[in-house]
Amino acid sequence: MRRKSNNAPRNNVLRYLLWLLVAYTAFSNRQHYRMPTTWLPHLLTNTLSLLLPDALRGLFASRHRPRNVVEDTLLTMVRDNPNYAIYVAPLALGYIVSHPRFNIYKGSWGALRLAGFGLDSLPHSATAFAFSALVADTFETMGTRQQYNGMLADFVRWGKHKPELLSLVMLGLVTINWELGEYMMFQREIAEKGDAALTNMQWSMEDTWRDVGANLIGWTAAMLWHRSKQK
């Protein structure tokens, strides 16, 4: 993984632009729905993912030498990663398209289906692809570090040879957490509004299984892409 790239300024602009769009969407959803679940968790999550490189630049000087595999991973895969903006963009875009004026998760847009999947499957698949690719690339890159000792460092080196398994397990854990969060937000919004038509979050078991399927499609595509890079 390269530590510096001529694309860094461009990637920084992309991250900041995405954050502004996320903030605008959060403000619009707050004004439209008047419920914190429609904007606060999404704004916090995307702020963390989009601005994490800047936070790391503030915490670690440019000449800082990593003391352990955790620091090295954060600096290599986040702060100095020329592709980081691409990895986190799908998550931000998935929230941006929940704007009240062009919400793909409900209404006429949400009702569209192709082979059983709706438009919301696109951000799900794209986010799963990016997350799985980031996990696989992280183990591939950091697994070559031989200067660190300890169980975590050994695990990372072992993971270099199991990127498909580990990315699938981690995606599964994230999916469970995400779907549980969606269910809890849906229940809270229903309790407050009393009508699913007035809520931003849309949830059903059928929708959950579609999300899982979309995530598996994204993971499969990411692993095929990862394998192609090894040839």
PDB file of C-alpha atoms in Angstrom:
ATOM      1  CA  MET A   1       0.000   0.000   0.000  1.00  0.00           C
ATOM      2  CA  ARG A   2       1.456   3.325  -1.011  1.00  0.00           C
ATOM      3  CA  ARG A   3       1.782   5.958   1.673  1.00  0.00           C
ATOM      4  CA  LYS A   4       1.440   8.931  -0.671  1.00  0.00           C
ATOM      5  CA  SER A   5      -0.492   9.576  -3.843  1.00  0.00           C
ATOM      6  CA  ASN A   6      -0.992  12.424  -6.267  1.00  0.00           C
ATOM      7  CA  ASN A   7      -4.710  11.647  -5.989  1.00  0.00           C
ATOM      8  CA  ALA A   8      -4.797  12.526  -2.286  1.00  0.00           C
ATOM      9  CA  PRO A   9      -6.138  16.097  -2.746  1.00  0.00           C
ATOM     10  CA  ARG A  10      -8.822  14.827  -5.125  1.00  0.00           C
ATOM     11  CA  ASN A  11      -9.829  12.082  -2.706  1.00  0.00           C
ATOM     12  CA  ASN A  12      -9.981  14.601   0.135  1.00  0.00           C
ATOM     13  CA  VAL A  13     -12.306  16.791  -1.916  1.00  0.00           C
ATOM     14  CA  LEU A  14     -14.508  13.759  -2.614  1.00  0.00           C
ATOM     15  CA  ARG A  15     -14.742  12.939   1.091  1.00  0.00           C
ATOM     16  CA  TYR A  16     -15.595  16.511   2.043  1.00  0.00           C
ATOM     17  CA  LEU A  17     -18.178  16.786  -0.732  1.00  0.00           C
ATOM     18  CA  LEU A  18     -19.814  13.552   0.368  1.00  0.00           C
ATOM     19  CA  TRP A  19     -19.886  14.751   3.966  1.00  0.00           C
ATOM     20  CA  LEU A  20     -21.575  17.998   2.937  1.00  0.00           C
ATOM     21  CA  LEU A  21     -24.201  16.031   1.006  1.00  0.00           C
ATOM     22  CA  VAL A  22     -24.711  13.720   3.987  1.00  0.00           C
ATOM     23  CA  ALA A  23     -25.107  16.731   6.282  1.00  0.00           C
ATOM     24  CA  TYR A  24     -27.580  18.328   3.860  1.00  0.00           C
ATOM     25  CA  THR A  25     -29.579  15.088   3.668  1.00  0.00           C
ATOM     26  CA  ALA A  26     -29.548  14.786   7.459  1.00  0.00           C
ATOM     27  CA  PHE A  27     -30.819  18.362   7.800  1.00  0.00           C
ATOM     28  CA  SER A  28     -33.547  17.730   5.204  1.00  0.00           C
ATOM     29  CA  ASN A  29     -34.665  14.492   6.853  1.00  0.00           C
ATOM     30  CA  ARG A  30     -34.693  16.198  10.236  1.00  0.00           C
ATOM     31  CA  GLN A  31     -36.896  18.972   8.895  1.00  0.00           C
ATOM     32  CA  HIS A  32     -39.195  16.589   7.039  1.00  0.00           C
ATOM     33  CA  TYR A  33     -39.691  13.784   9.560  1.00  0.00           C
ATOM     34  CA  ARG A  34     -38.939  15.524  12.876  1.00  0.00           C
ATOM     35  CA  MET A  35     -37.393  12.349  14.295  1.00  0.00           C
ATOM     36  CA  PRO A  36     -33.746  11.891  15.384  1.00  0.00           C
ATOM     37  CA  THR A  37     -33.613   8.349  13.980  1.00  0.00           C
ATOM     38  CA  THR A  38     -33.912   9.737  10.439  1.00  0.00           C
ATOM     39  CA  TRP A  39     -30.708  11.739  10.626  1.00  0.00           C
ATOM     40  CA  LEU A  40     -28.586  11.513  13.786  1.00  0.00           C
ATOM     41  CA  PRO A  41     -27.238   7.903  13.546  1.00  0.00           C
ATOM     42  CA  HIS A  42     -26.504   8.348   9.846  1.00  0.00           C
ATOM     43  CA  LEU A  43     -24.768  11.681  10.312  1.00  0.00           C
ATOM     44  CA  LEU A  44     -22.594  10.327  13.124  1.00  0.00           C
ATOM     45  CA  THR A  45     -21.677   7.134  11.244  1.00  0.00           C
ATOM     46  CA  ASN A  46     -20.776   8.918   8.027  1.00  0.00           C
ATOM     47  CA  THR A  47     -18.914  11.664   9.854  1.00  0.00           C
ATOM     48  CA  LEU A  48     -16.741   9.008  11.466  1.00  0.00           C
ATOM     49  CA  SER A  49     -16.073   7.131   8.229  1.00  0.00           C
ATOM     50  CA  LEU A  50     -15.541  10.192   6.027  1.00  0.00           C
ATOM     51  CA  LEU A  51     -13.470  12.306   8.404  1.00  0.00           C
ATOM     52  CA  LEU A  52     -11.443   9.550  10.076  1.00  0.00           C
ATOM     53  CA  PRO A  53      -8.336  10.256   7.926  1.00  0.00           C
ATOM     54  CA  ASP A  54      -8.356  13.871   9.113  1.00  0.00           C
ATOM     55  CA  ALA A  55      -8.697  12.782  12.737  1.00  0.00           C
ATOM     56  CA  LEU A  56      -5.738  10.440  12.316  1.00  0.00           C
ATOM     57  CA  ARG A  57      -3.665  13.230  10.781  1.00  0.00           C
ATOM     58  CA  GLY A  58      -4.388  15.253  13.884  1.00  0.00           C
ATOM     59  CA  LEU A  59      -3.486  12.404  16.226  1.00  0.00           C
ATOM     60  CA  PHE A  60      -0.332  11.218  14.467  1.00  0.00           C
ATOM     61  CA  ALA A  61       2.391  13.388  12.986  1.00  0.00           C
ATOM     62  CA  SER A  62       3.358  12.669   9.393  1.00  0.00           C
ATOM     63  CA  ARG A  63       6.700  11.258  10.569  1.00  0.00           C
ATOM     64  CA  HIS A  64       5.163   9.113  13.299  1.00  0.00           C
ATOM     65  CA  ARG A  65       6.451   5.546  13.242  1.00  0.00           C
ATOM     66  CA  PRO A  66       3.740   2.978  14.080  1.00  0.00           C
ATOM     67  CA  ARG A  67       4.347   1.182  17.353  1.00  0.00           C
ATOM     68  CA  ASN A  68       2.001  -1.742  16.751  1.00  0.00           C
ATOM     69  CA  VAL A  69      -0.127  -3.373  14.079  1.00  0.00           C
ATOM     70  CA  VAL A  70      -3.220  -1.352  15.042  1.00  0.00           C
ATOM     71  CA  GLU A  71      -1.502   1.993  14.506  1.00  0.00           C
ATOM     72  CA  ASP A  72       0.106   0.750  11.317  1.00  0.00           C
ATOM     73  CA  THR A  73      -3.257  -0.442   9.988  1.00  0.00           C
ATOM     74  CA  LEU A  74      -4.971   2.867  10.726  1.00  0.00           C
ATOM     75  CA  LEU A  75      -2.191   4.880   9.129  1.00  0.00           C
ATOM     76  CA  THR A  76      -1.713   2.637   6.109  1.00  0.00           C
ATOM     77  CA  MET A  77      -5.296   1.702   5.295  1.00  0.00           C
ATOM     78  CA  VAL A  78      -7.061   4.910   6.352  1.00  0.00           C
ATOM     79  CA  ARG A  79      -4.871   7.991   6.719  1.00  0.00           C
ATOM     80  CA  ASP A  80      -2.500   7.314   3.823  1.00  0.00           C
ATOM     81  CA  ASN A  81      -4.699   5.093   1.666  1.00  0.00           C
ATOM     82  CA  PRO A  82      -5.245   6.716  -1.764  1.00  0.00           C
ATOM     83  CA  ASN A  83      -8.377   4.590  -2.231  1.00  0.00           C
ATOM     84  CA  TYR A  84     -10.006   5.255   1.136  1.00  0.00           C
ATOM     85  CA  ALA A  85     -12.553   7.723  -0.233  1.00  0.00           C
ATOM     86  CA  ILE A  86     -13.740   5.115  -2.729  1.00  0.00           C
ATOM     87  CA  TYR A  87     -14.167   2.524   0.016  1.00  0.00           C
ATOM     88  CA  VAL A  88     -16.425   4.734   2.153  1.00  0.00           C
ATOM     89  CA  ALA A  89     -18.329   6.507  -0.635  1.00  0.00           C
ATOM     90  CA  PRO A  90     -21.093   3.855  -1.054  1.00  0.00           C
ATOM     91  CA  LEU A  91     -22.115   4.116   2.602  1.00  0.00           C
ATOM     92  CA  ALA A  92     -22.514   7.873   2.283  1.00  0.00           C
ATOM     93  CA  LEU A  93     -24.328   7.644  -1.040  1.00  0.00           C
ATOM     94  CA  GLY A  94     -26.693   5.066   0.432  1.00  0.00           C
ATOM     95  CA  TYR A  95     -27.872   7.660   2.931  1.00  0.00           C
ATOM     96  CA  ILE A  96     -27.856  10.584   0.506  1.00  0.00           C
ATOM     97  CA  VAL A  97     -30.487   8.831  -1.630  1.00  0.00           C
ATOM     98  CA  SER A  98     -32.842   8.811   1.366  1.00  0.00           C
ATOM     99  CA  HIS A  99     -33.414  12.548   0.879  1.00  0.00           C
ATOM    100  CA  PRO A 100     -37.156  13.326   1.088  1.00  0.00           C
ATOM    101  CA  ARG A 101     -37.204  14.634  -2.483  1.00  0.00           C
ATOM    102  CA  PHE A 102     -35.690  11.502  -4.067  1.00  0.00           C
ATOM    103  CA  ASN A 103     -35.981   8.685  -1.548  1.00  0.00           C
ATOM    104  CA  ILE A 104     -35.315   5.333  -3.237  1.00  0.00           C
ATOM    105  CA  TYR A 105     -36.329   3.368  -0.139  1.00  0.00           C
ATOM    106  CA  LYS A 106     -40.054   4.172  -0.152  1.00  0.00           C
ATOM    107  CA  GLY A 107     -42.867   5.374  -2.379  1.00  0.00           C
ATOM    108  CA  SER A 108     -42.839   4.746  -6.123  1.00  0.00           C
ATOM    109  CA  TRP A 109     -39.054   4.415  -6.200  1.00  0.00           C
ATOM    110  CA  GLY A 110     -39.092   1.908  -3.370  1.00  0.00           C
ATOM    111  CA  ALA A 111     -41.754  -0.191  -5.100  1.00  0.00           C
ATOM    112  CA  LEU A 112     -39.621  -0.863  -8.184  1.00  0.00           C
ATOM    113  CA  ARG A 113     -38.404  -4.454  -8.504  1.00  0.00           C
ATOM    114  CA  LEU A 114     -36.041  -6.312 -10.805  1.00  0.00           C
ATOM    115  CA  ALA A 115     -35.487 -10.030 -10.205  1.00  0.00           C
ATOM    116  CA  GLY A 116     -36.945  -9.498  -6.744  1.00  0.00           C
ATOM    117  CA  PHE A 117     -34.535  -6.713  -5.816  1.00  0.00           C
ATOM    118  CA  GLY A 118     -35.395  -3.053  -5.362  1.00  0.00           C
ATOM    119  CA  LEU A 119     -33.377   0.091  -5.958  1.00  0.00           C
ATOM    120  CA  ASP A 120     -32.207  -0.066  -2.351  1.00  0.00           C
ATOM    121  CA  SER A 121     -30.236  -3.187  -3.283  1.00  0.00           C
ATOM    122  CA  LEU A 122     -27.817  -1.008  -5.249  1.00  0.00           C
ATOM    123  CA  PRO A 123     -26.383   0.880  -2.246  1.00  0.00           C
ATOM    124  CA  HIS A 124     -26.463  -2.316  -0.181  1.00  0.00           C
ATOM    125  CA  SER A 125     -24.456  -4.241  -2.780  1.00  0.00           C
ATOM    126  CA  ALA A 126     -22.068  -1.355  -3.382  1.00  0.00           C
ATOM    127  CA  THR A 127     -21.424  -0.866   0.334  1.00  0.00           C
ATOM    128  CA  ALA A 128     -20.912  -4.607   0.840  1.00  0.00           C
ATOM    129  CA  PHE A 129     -18.503  -4.648  -2.105  1.00  0.00           C
ATOM    130  CA  ALA A 130     -16.485  -1.733  -0.747  1.00  0.00           C
ATOM    131  CA  PHE A 131     -16.418  -3.072   2.817  1.00  0.00           C
ATOM    132  CA  SER A 132     -15.406  -6.581   1.735  1.00  0.00           C
ATOM    133  CA  ALA A 133     -12.723  -5.222  -0.582  1.00  0.00           C
ATOM    134  CA  LEU A 134     -11.346  -3.034   2.203  1.00  0.00           C
ATOM    135  CA  VAL A 135     -11.200  -5.982   4.610  1.00  0.00           C
ATOM    136  CA  ALA A 136      -9.462  -8.198   2.051  1.00  0.00           C
ATOM    137  CA  ASP A 137      -7.015  -5.454   1.065  1.00  0.00           C
ATOM    138  CA  THR A 138      -6.282  -4.750   4.722  1.00  0.00           C
ATOM    139  CA  PHE A 139      -5.327  -8.334   5.487  1.00  0.00           C
ATOM    140  CA  GLU A 140      -3.352  -8.610   2.260  1.00  0.00           C
ATOM    141  CA  THR A 141      -1.374  -5.456   3.001  1.00  0.00           C
ATOM    142  CA  MET A 142      -0.925  -5.718   6.752  1.00  0.00           C
ATOM    143  CA  GLY A 143      -0.327  -9.462   6.665  1.00  0.00           C
ATOM    144  CA  THR A 144       3.118  -8.794   5.228  1.00  0.00           C
ATOM    145  CA  ARG A 145       4.230  -6.882   8.337  1.00  0.00           C
ATOM    146  CA  GLN A 146       6.682  -9.102  10.176  1.00  0.00           C
ATOM    147  CA  GLN A 147       7.961  -6.586  12.716  1.00  0.00           C
ATOM    148  CA  TYR A 148       5.031  -6.888  15.119  1.00  0.00           C
ATOM    149  CA  ASN A 149       4.476  -9.524  17.783  1.00  0.00           C
ATOM    150  CA  GLY A 150       1.416 -10.665  19.677  1.00  0.00           C
ATOM    151  CA  MET A 151      -1.824 -12.504  19.006  1.00  0.00           C
ATOM    152  CA  LEU A 152      -3.375  -9.695  16.967  1.00  0.00           C
ATOM    153  CA  ALA A 153      -0.349  -9.413  14.695  1.00  0.00           C
ATOM    154  CA  ASP A 154      -0.326 -13.193  14.262  1.00  0.00           C
ATOM    155  CA  PHE A 155      -4.037 -13.116  13.433  1.00  0.00           C
ATOM    156  CA  VAL A 156      -3.501 -10.447  10.779  1.00  0.00           C
ATOM    157  CA  ARG A 157      -0.702 -12.459   9.187  1.00  0.00           C
ATOM    158  CA  TRP A 158      -2.924 -15.567   9.241  1.00  0.00           C
ATOM    159  CA  GLY A 159      -5.761 -13.542   7.752  1.00  0.00           C
ATOM    160  CA  LYS A 160      -3.631 -12.709   4.741  1.00  0.00           C
ATOM    161  CA  HIS A 161      -4.278 -16.274   3.584  1.00  0.00           C
ATOM    162  CA  LYS A 162      -8.025 -16.241   4.443  1.00  0.00           C
ATOM    163  CA  PRO A 163      -9.344 -12.939   3.032  1.00  0.00           C
ATOM    164  CA  GLU A 164     -12.547 -14.441   1.644  1.00  0.00           C
ATOM    165  CA  LEU A 165     -13.533 -16.162   4.877  1.00  0.00           C
ATOM    166  CA  LEU A 166     -12.699 -13.216   7.108  1.00  0.00           C
ATOM    167  CA  SER A 167     -14.372 -10.647   4.879  1.00  0.00           C
ATOM    168  CA  LEU A 168     -17.527 -12.800   4.800  1.00  0.00           C
ATOM    169  CA  VAL A 169     -17.554 -13.208   8.586  1.00  0.00           C
ATOM    170  CA  MET A 170     -17.014  -9.492   9.166  1.00  0.00           C
ATOM    171  CA  LEU A 171     -19.656  -8.576   6.598  1.00  0.00           C
ATOM    172  CA  GLY A 172     -22.043 -10.978   8.315  1.00  0.00           C
ATOM    173  CA  LEU A 173     -21.468  -9.313  11.681  1.00  0.00           C
ATOM    174  CA  VAL A 174     -21.955  -5.858  10.191  1.00  0.00           C
ATOM    175  CA  THR A 175     -25.123  -7.015   8.411  1.00  0.00           C
ATOM    176  CA  ILE A 176     -26.622  -8.399  11.619  1.00  0.00           C
ATOM    177  CA  ASN A 177     -25.854  -5.168  13.453  1.00  0.00           C
ATOM    178  CA  TRP A 178     -27.199  -3.054  10.578  1.00  0.00           C
ATOM    179  CA  GLU A 179     -30.458  -4.967  10.196  1.00  0.00           C
ATOM    180  CA  LEU A 180     -31.020  -4.990  13.948  1.00  0.00           C
ATOM    181  CA  GLY A 181     -30.465  -1.239  13.988  1.00  0.00           C
ATOM    182  CA  GLU A 182     -32.936  -0.762  11.139  1.00  0.00           C
ATOM    183  CA  TYR A 183     -35.531  -2.837  12.983  1.00  0.00           C
ATOM    184  CA  MET A 184     -35.102  -0.842  16.190  1.00  0.00           C
ATOM    185  CA  MET A 185     -35.317   2.486  14.355  1.00  0.00           C
ATOM    186  CA  PHE A 186     -38.401   1.320  12.457  1.00  0.00           C
ATOM    187  CA  GLN A 187     -40.130   0.292  15.678  1.00  0.00           C
ATOM    188  CA  ARG A 188     -39.308   3.628  17.281  1.00  0.00           C
ATOM    189  CA  GLU A 189     -40.556   5.608  14.295  1.00  0.00           C
ATOM    190  CA  ILE A 190     -43.764   3.557  14.085  1.00  0.00           C
ATOM    191  CA  ALA A 191     -44.366   4.083  17.802  1.00  0.00           C
ATOM    192  CA  GLU A 192     -43.973   7.821  17.310  1.00  0.00           C
ATOM    193  CA  LYS A 193     -45.844   8.283  14.017  1.00  0.00           C
ATOM    194  CA  GLY A 194     -48.241   5.331  14.032  1.00  0.00           C
ATOM    195  CA  ASP A 195     -48.106   4.954  10.244  1.00  0.00           C
ATOM    196  CA  ALA A 196     -45.322   3.458   8.110  1.00  0.00           C
ATOM    197  CA  ALA A 197     -46.116   5.992   5.387  1.00  0.00           C
ATOM    198  CA  LEU A 198     -44.951   8.755   7.735  1.00  0.00           C
ATOM    199  CA  THR A 199     -41.659   7.107   8.672  1.00  0.00           C
ATOM    200  CA  ASN A 200     -38.327   7.248   6.897  1.00  0.00           C
ATOM    201  CA  MET A 201     -37.149   3.770   7.862  1.00  0.00           C
ATOM    202  CA  GLN A 202     -38.825   0.928   5.986  1.00  0.00           C
ATOM    203  CA  TRP A 203     -38.460  -2.577   7.434  1.00  0.00           C
ATOM    204  CA  SER A 204     -39.875  -6.051   6.876  1.00  0.00           C
ATOM    205  CA  MET A 205     -38.507  -9.593   6.949  1.00  0.00           C
ATOM    206  CA  GLU A 206     -38.790  -9.705   3.167  1.00  0.00           C
ATOM    207  CA  ASP A 207     -36.748  -6.526   2.917  1.00  0.00           C
ATOM    208  CA  THR A 208     -34.194  -7.945   5.347  1.00  0.00           C
ATOM    209  CA  TRP A 209     -33.658 -11.039   3.221  1.00  0.00           C
ATOM    210  CA  ARG A 210     -33.289  -8.865   0.129  1.00  0.00           C
ATOM    211  CA  ASP A 211     -30.644  -6.839   1.953  1.00  0.00           C
ATOM    212  CA  VAL A 212     -28.790 -10.018   2.906  1.00  0.00           C
ATOM    213  CA  GLY A 213     -28.942 -11.215  -0.695  1.00  0.00           C
ATOM    214  CA  ALA A 214     -27.694  -7.868  -1.986  1.00  0.00           C
ATOM    215  CA  ASN A 215     -24.828  -7.949   0.501  1.00  0.00           C
ATOM    216  CA  LEU A 216     -23.840 -11.439  -0.636  1.00  0.00           C
ATOM    217  CA  ILE A 217     -23.831 -10.255  -4.239  1.00  0.00           C
ATOM    218  CA  GLY A 218     -21.565  -7.375  -3.248  1.00  0.00           C
ATOM    219  CA  TRP A 219     -19.250  -9.699  -1.320  1.00  0.00           C
ATOM    220  CA  THR A 220     -19.042 -12.141  -4.234  1.00  0.00           C
ATOM    221  CA  ALA A 221     -18.190  -9.354  -6.661  1.00  0.00           C
ATOM    222  CA  ALA A 222     -15.541  -8.016  -4.278  1.00  0.00           C
ATOM    223  CA  MET A 223     -13.883 -11.406  -3.915  1.00  0.00           C
ATOM    224  CA  LEU A 224     -13.857 -11.946  -7.688  1.00  0.00           C
ATOM    225  CA  TRP A 225     -12.281  -8.517  -8.074  1.00  0.00           C
ATOM    226  CA  HIS A 226      -9.772  -9.292  -5.330  1.00  0.00           C
ATOM    227  CA  ARG A 227      -8.811 -12.565  -7.009  1.00  0.00           C
ATOM    228  CA  SER A 228      -8.373 -10.826 -10.350  1.00  0.00           C
ATOM    229  CA  LYS A 229      -5.790  -8.526  -8.772  1.00  0.00           C
ATOM    230  CA  GLN A 230      -3.754 -11.527  -7.654  1.00  0.00           C
ATOM    231  CA  LYS A 231      -3.276 -12.795 -11.212  1.00  0.00           C
TER     232      LYS A 231
END
